[in-house]
Coordinates of C-alpha atoms in Angstrom, one line a residue:
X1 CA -22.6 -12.5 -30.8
X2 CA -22.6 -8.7 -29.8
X3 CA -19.4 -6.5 -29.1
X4 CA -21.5 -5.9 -25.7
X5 CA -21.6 -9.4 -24.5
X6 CA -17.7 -9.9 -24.8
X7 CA -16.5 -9.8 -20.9
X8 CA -12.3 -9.0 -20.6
X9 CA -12.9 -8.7 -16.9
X10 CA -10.2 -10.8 -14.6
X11 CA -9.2 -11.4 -11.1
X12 CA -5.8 -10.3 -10.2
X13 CA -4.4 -10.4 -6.6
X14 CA -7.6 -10.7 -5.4
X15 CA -9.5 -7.7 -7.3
X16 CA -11.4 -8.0 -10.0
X17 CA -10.3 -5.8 -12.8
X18 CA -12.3 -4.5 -16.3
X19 CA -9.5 -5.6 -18.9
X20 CA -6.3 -8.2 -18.4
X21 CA -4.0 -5.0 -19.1
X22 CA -1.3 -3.9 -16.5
X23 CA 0.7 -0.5 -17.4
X24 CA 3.9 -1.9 -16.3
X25 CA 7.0 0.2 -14.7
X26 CA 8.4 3.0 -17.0
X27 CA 9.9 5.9 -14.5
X28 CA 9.5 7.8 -11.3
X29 CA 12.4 10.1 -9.7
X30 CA 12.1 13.6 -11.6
X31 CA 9.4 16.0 -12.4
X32 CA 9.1 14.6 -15.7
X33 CA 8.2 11.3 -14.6
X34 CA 5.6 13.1 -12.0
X35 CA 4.0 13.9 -14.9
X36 CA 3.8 10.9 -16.3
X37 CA 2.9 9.0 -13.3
X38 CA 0.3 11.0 -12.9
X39 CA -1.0 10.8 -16.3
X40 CA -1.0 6.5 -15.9
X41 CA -2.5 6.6 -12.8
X42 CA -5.5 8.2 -14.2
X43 CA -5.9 6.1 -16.3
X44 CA -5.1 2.9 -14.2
X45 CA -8.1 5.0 -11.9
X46 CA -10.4 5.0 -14.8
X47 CA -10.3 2.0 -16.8
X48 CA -9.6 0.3 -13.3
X49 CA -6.2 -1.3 -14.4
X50 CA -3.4 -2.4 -12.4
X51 CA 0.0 -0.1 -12.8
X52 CA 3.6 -0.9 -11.4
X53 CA 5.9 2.5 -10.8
X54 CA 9.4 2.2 -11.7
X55 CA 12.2 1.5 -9.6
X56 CA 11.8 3.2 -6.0
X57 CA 15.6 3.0 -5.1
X58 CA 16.0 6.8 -6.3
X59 CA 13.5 7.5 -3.8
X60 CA 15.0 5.4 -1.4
X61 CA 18.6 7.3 -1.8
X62 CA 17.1 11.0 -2.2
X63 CA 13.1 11.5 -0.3
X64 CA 12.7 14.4 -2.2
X65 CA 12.0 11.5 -5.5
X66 CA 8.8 10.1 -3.3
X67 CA 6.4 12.0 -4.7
X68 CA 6.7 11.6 -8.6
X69 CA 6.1 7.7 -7.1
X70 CA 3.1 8.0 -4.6
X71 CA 1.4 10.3 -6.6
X72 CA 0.2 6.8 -8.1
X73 CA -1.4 6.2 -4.9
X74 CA -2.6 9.4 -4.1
X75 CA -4.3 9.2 -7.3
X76 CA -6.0 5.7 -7.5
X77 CA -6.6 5.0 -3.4
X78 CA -8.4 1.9 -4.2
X79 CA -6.4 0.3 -7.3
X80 CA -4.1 -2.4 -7.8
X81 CA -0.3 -0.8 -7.7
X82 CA 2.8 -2.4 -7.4
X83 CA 6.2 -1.5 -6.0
X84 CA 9.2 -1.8 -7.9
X85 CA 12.5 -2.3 -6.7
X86 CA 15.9 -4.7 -8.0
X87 CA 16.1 -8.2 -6.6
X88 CA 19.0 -7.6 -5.3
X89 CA 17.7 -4.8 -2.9
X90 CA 17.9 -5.3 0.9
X91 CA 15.1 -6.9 2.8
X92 CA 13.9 -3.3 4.6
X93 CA 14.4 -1.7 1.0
X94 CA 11.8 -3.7 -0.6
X95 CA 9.5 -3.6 2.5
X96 CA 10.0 0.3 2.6
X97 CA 9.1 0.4 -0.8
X98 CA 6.1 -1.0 -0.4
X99 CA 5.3 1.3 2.5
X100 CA 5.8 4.1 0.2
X101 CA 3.1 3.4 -2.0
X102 CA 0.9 1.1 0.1
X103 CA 1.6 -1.5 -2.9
X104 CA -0.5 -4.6 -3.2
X105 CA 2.2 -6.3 -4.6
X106 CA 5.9 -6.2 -5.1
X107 CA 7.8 -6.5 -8.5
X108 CA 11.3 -7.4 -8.4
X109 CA 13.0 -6.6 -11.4
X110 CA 15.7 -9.5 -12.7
X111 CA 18.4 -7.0 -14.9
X112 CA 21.5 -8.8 -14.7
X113 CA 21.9 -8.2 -18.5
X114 CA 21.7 -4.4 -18.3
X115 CA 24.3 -4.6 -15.3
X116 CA 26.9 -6.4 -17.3
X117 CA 26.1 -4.2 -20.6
X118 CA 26.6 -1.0 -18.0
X119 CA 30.0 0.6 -17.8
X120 CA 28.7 1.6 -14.7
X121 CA 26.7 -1.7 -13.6
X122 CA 26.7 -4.4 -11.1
X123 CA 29.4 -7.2 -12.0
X124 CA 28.8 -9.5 -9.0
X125 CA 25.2 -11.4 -8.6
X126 CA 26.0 -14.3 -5.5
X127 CA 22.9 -14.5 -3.0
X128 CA 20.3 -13.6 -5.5
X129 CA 18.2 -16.5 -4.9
X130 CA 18.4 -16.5 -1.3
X131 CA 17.5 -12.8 -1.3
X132 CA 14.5 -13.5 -2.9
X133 CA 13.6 -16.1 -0.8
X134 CA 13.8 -13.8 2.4
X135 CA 12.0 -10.8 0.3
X136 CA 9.4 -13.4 0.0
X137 CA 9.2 -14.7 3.2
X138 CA 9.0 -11.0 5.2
X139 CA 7.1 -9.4 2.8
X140 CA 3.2 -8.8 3.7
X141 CA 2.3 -8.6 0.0
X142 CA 2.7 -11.0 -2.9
X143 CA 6.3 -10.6 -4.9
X144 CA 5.8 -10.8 -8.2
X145 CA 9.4 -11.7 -10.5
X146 CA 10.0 -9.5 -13.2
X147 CA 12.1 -9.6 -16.2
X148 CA 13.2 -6.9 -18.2
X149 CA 13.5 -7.5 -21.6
X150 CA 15.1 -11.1 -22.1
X151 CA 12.9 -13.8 -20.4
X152 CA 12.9 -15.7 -18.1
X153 CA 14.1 -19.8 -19.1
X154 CA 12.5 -22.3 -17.4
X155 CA 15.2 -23.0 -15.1
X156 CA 15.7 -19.7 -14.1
X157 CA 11.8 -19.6 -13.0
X158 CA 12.2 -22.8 -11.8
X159 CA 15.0 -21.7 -9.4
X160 CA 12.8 -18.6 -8.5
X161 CA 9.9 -20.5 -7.8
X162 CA 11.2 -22.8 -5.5
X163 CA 12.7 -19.9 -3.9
X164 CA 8.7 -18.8 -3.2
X165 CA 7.7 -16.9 -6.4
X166 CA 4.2 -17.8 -7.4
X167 CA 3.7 -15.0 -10.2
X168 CA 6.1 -14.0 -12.6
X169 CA 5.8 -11.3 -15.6
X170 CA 8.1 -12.9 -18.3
X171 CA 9.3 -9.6 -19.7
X172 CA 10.5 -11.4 -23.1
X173 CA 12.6 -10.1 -25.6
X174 CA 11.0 -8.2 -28.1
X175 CA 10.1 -4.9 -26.5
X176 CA 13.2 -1.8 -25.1
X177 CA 16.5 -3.7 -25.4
X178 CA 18.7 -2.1 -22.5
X179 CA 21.4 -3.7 -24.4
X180 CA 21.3 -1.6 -27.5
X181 CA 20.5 1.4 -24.6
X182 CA 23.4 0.8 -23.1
X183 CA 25.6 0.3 -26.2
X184 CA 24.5 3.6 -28.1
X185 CA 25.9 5.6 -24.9
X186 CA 29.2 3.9 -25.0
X187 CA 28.2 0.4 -23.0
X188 CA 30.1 -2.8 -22.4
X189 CA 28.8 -5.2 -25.3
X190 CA 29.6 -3.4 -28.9
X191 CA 26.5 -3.8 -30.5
X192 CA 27.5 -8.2 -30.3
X193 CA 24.9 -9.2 -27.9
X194 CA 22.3 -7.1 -29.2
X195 CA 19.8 -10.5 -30.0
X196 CA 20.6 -11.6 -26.9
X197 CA 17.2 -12.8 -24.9
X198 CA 14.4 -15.2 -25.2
X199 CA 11.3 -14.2 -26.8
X200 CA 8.0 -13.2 -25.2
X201 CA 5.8 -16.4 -26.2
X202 CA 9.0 -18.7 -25.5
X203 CA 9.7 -17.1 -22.0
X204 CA 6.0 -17.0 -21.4
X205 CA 5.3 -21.2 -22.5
X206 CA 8.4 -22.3 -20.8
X207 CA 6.9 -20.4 -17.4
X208 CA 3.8 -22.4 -18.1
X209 CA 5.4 -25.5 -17.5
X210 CA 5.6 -24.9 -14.0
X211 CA 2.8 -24.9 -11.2
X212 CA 2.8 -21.2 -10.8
X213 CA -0.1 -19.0 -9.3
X214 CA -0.3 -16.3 -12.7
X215 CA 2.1 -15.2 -15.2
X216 CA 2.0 -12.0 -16.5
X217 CA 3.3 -11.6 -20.3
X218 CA 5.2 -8.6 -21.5
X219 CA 7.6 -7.2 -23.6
X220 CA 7.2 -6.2 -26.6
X221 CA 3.3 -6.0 -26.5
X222 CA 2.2 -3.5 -29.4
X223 CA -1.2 -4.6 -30.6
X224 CA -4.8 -5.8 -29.4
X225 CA -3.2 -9.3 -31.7
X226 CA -0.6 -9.7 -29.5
X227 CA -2.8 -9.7 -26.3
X228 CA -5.0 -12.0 -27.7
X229 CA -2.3 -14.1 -28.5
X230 CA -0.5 -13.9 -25.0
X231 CA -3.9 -14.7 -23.6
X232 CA -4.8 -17.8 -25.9
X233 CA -1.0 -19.1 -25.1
X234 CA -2.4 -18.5 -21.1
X235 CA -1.1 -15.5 -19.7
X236 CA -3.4 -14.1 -17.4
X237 CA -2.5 -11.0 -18.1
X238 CA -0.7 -8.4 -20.3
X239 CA 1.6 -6.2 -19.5
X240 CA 2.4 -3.0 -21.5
X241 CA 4.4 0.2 -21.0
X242 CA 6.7 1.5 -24.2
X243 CA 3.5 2.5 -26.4
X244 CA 1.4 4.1 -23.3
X245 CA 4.8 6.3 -23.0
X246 CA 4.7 7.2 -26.3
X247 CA 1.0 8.0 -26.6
X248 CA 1.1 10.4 -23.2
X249 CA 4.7 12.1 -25.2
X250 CA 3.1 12.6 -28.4
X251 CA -0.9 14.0 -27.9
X252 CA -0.8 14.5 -23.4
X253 CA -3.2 12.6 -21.4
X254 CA -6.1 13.1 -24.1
X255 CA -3.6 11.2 -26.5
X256 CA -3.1 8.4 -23.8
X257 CA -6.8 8.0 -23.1
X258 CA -7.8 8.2 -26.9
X259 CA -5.4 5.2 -27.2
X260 CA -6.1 3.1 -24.3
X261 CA -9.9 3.8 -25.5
X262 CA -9.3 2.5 -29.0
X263 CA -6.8 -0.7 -27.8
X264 CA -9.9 -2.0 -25.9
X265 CA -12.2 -1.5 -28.5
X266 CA -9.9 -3.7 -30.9
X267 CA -9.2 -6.2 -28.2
X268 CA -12.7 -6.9 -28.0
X269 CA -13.1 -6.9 -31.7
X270 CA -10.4 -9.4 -31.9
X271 CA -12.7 -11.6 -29.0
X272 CA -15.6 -11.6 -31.1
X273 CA -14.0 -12.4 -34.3
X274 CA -12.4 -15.3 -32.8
X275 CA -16.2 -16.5 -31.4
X276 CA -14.9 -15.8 -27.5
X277 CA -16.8 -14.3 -25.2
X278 CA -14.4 -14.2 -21.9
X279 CA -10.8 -15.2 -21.2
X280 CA -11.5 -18.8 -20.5
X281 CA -13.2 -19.0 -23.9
X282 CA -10.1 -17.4 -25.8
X283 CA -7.7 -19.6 -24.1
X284 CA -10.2 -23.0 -25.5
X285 CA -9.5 -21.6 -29.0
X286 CA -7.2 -23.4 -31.3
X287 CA -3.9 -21.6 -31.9
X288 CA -1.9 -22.5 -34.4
X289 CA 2.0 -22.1 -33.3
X290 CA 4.6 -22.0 -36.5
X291 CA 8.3 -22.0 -37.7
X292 CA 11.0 -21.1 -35.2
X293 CA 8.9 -21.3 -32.2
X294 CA 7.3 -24.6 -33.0
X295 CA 11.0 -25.8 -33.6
X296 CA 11.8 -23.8 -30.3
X297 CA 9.4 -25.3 -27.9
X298 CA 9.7 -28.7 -29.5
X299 CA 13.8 -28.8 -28.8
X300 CA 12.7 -27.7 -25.5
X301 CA 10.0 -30.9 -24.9
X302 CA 7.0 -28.8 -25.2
X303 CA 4.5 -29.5 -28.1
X304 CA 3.0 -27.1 -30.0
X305 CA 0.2 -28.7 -30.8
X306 CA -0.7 -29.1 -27.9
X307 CA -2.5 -25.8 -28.3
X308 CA -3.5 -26.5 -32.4
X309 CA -5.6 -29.5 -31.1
X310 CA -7.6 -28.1 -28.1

């Protein structure tokens, strides 16, 4: 097998794209985040992945914030982007935040644990659900349910699903912990709640046990390993955001292309040294699931070996 023959190309929401990679939401609202938005969208443009902004309600609040969001568009006319906004938003909210960016899709971003952990936050959550299922129902693009950094259960997907959500990125623990955000500038929880979550291949397995359309796995993502992984588990994508940040902060945009460059070089090394060619090939491979996720999943009624024996 040759490094040239290995194909990481996937359909999502209808396009086919070169790598299963999204550069999920980080920022938008101030110059800074102009900057970087601009910076991801080139590189969204170029290595034709999708891109979520971050939350649009600062835009919705003050116009003069538009900009440092559809600069994404601007920039990559013919890309997969997504609109971001809190499931709790208002039915013309979310569908003017679409509008703002032309989004293929909507994310709606499930951060009931940052509110409570806020001085500042939300404290009352009643009609969730059924806001969601309205979003759903009047929006002209797919909504996509996003956690943020805890997981989604089963139950709570379960709740969403029936509510009309066909894609959901887990956003597992393991990646930015608002918690520990929040409590280092004087938040609610006192550094007790700081393990609070579910982790990325838990939240991402007990998704799986439902009928949905594609699940998107995030947080915590570091490493060509741990796409692989997320892959072979069935994701049908990855998302990332934290180290693309920190690449574009350190070096600029040549720093953020030098590392995209070299993350797709060693996700295809990891293909070929597993023997896969494609996607549906990695997720035929064997993986061998161990110690407190085993005894996780297995508590839950889901065996692991299920994926040691395929």
């Amino acid at each position: 097998m040759s490094l040239d023959e290995i194909d990481l190309s996937i359909n999502f929401l209808g396009k086919e794209l070169q790598y299963p990679l999204m550069i999920n939401a980080l920022t938008g609202g101030t110059a800074q985040a102009l900057a970087i938005n601009r910076a991801l969208a080139r590189m969204a443009l170029k290595y034709r992945l999708p891109m979520a902004v971050g939350s649009q309600s600062i835009a919705l609040e003050s116009p003069e914030a538009g900009p440092s969001f559809s600069i994404v568009r601007d920039i990559n006319p013919n890309g997969i982007i997504l609109a971001n906004m809190n499931a709790a938003t208002r039915v013309e909210e979310a569908l003017e935040a679409v509008r703002m960016i032309s989004a293929d899709a909507l994310q709606l971003h499930f951060n009931v644990v940052q509110e409570l952990a806020m001085t500042e936050g939300d404290r009352d959550f009643k009609g969730i659900v059924d806001n969601v299922r309205q979003i759903v129902h009047e929006c002209p693009v797919p909504v996509i349910a996003k956690e943020v950094g805890f997981g989604f259960s089963r139950e709570a997907a379960q709740c969403l699903w029936e509510a009309g959500i066909e894609i959901f990125d887990c956003g597992g623990q393991g990646g930015t912990n608002f918690i520990v955000i929040e409590d280092q500038r004087g938040g609610n929880f006192a550094g007790e709640l700081d393990t609070w979550g579910i982790p990325t291949a838990i939240s991402l397995m007990e998704i799986l046990q439902l009928p949905v359309k594609q699940v998107i796995a995030s947080g915590g993502i570091r490493s060509a390993l741990d796409v692989t992984k997320a892959l072979t588990l069935g994701a049908d994508l990855v998302g990332m955001a934290a180290p693309l940040l920190k690449a574009f902060i350190s070096g600029g945009l040549e720093a953020l292309d030098q590392s995209l460059s070299g993350f797709f070089y060693r996700l295809k090394s990891v293909f070929l040294m597993c023997g896969a060619r494609n996607l549906p090939e990695i997720r035929r491979k064997p993986l061998i699931i161990l110690g407190e996720t085993a005894e996780y999943l297995r508590l839950r009624g889901i065996d692991p070996s299920c994926w040691a024996r395929r």
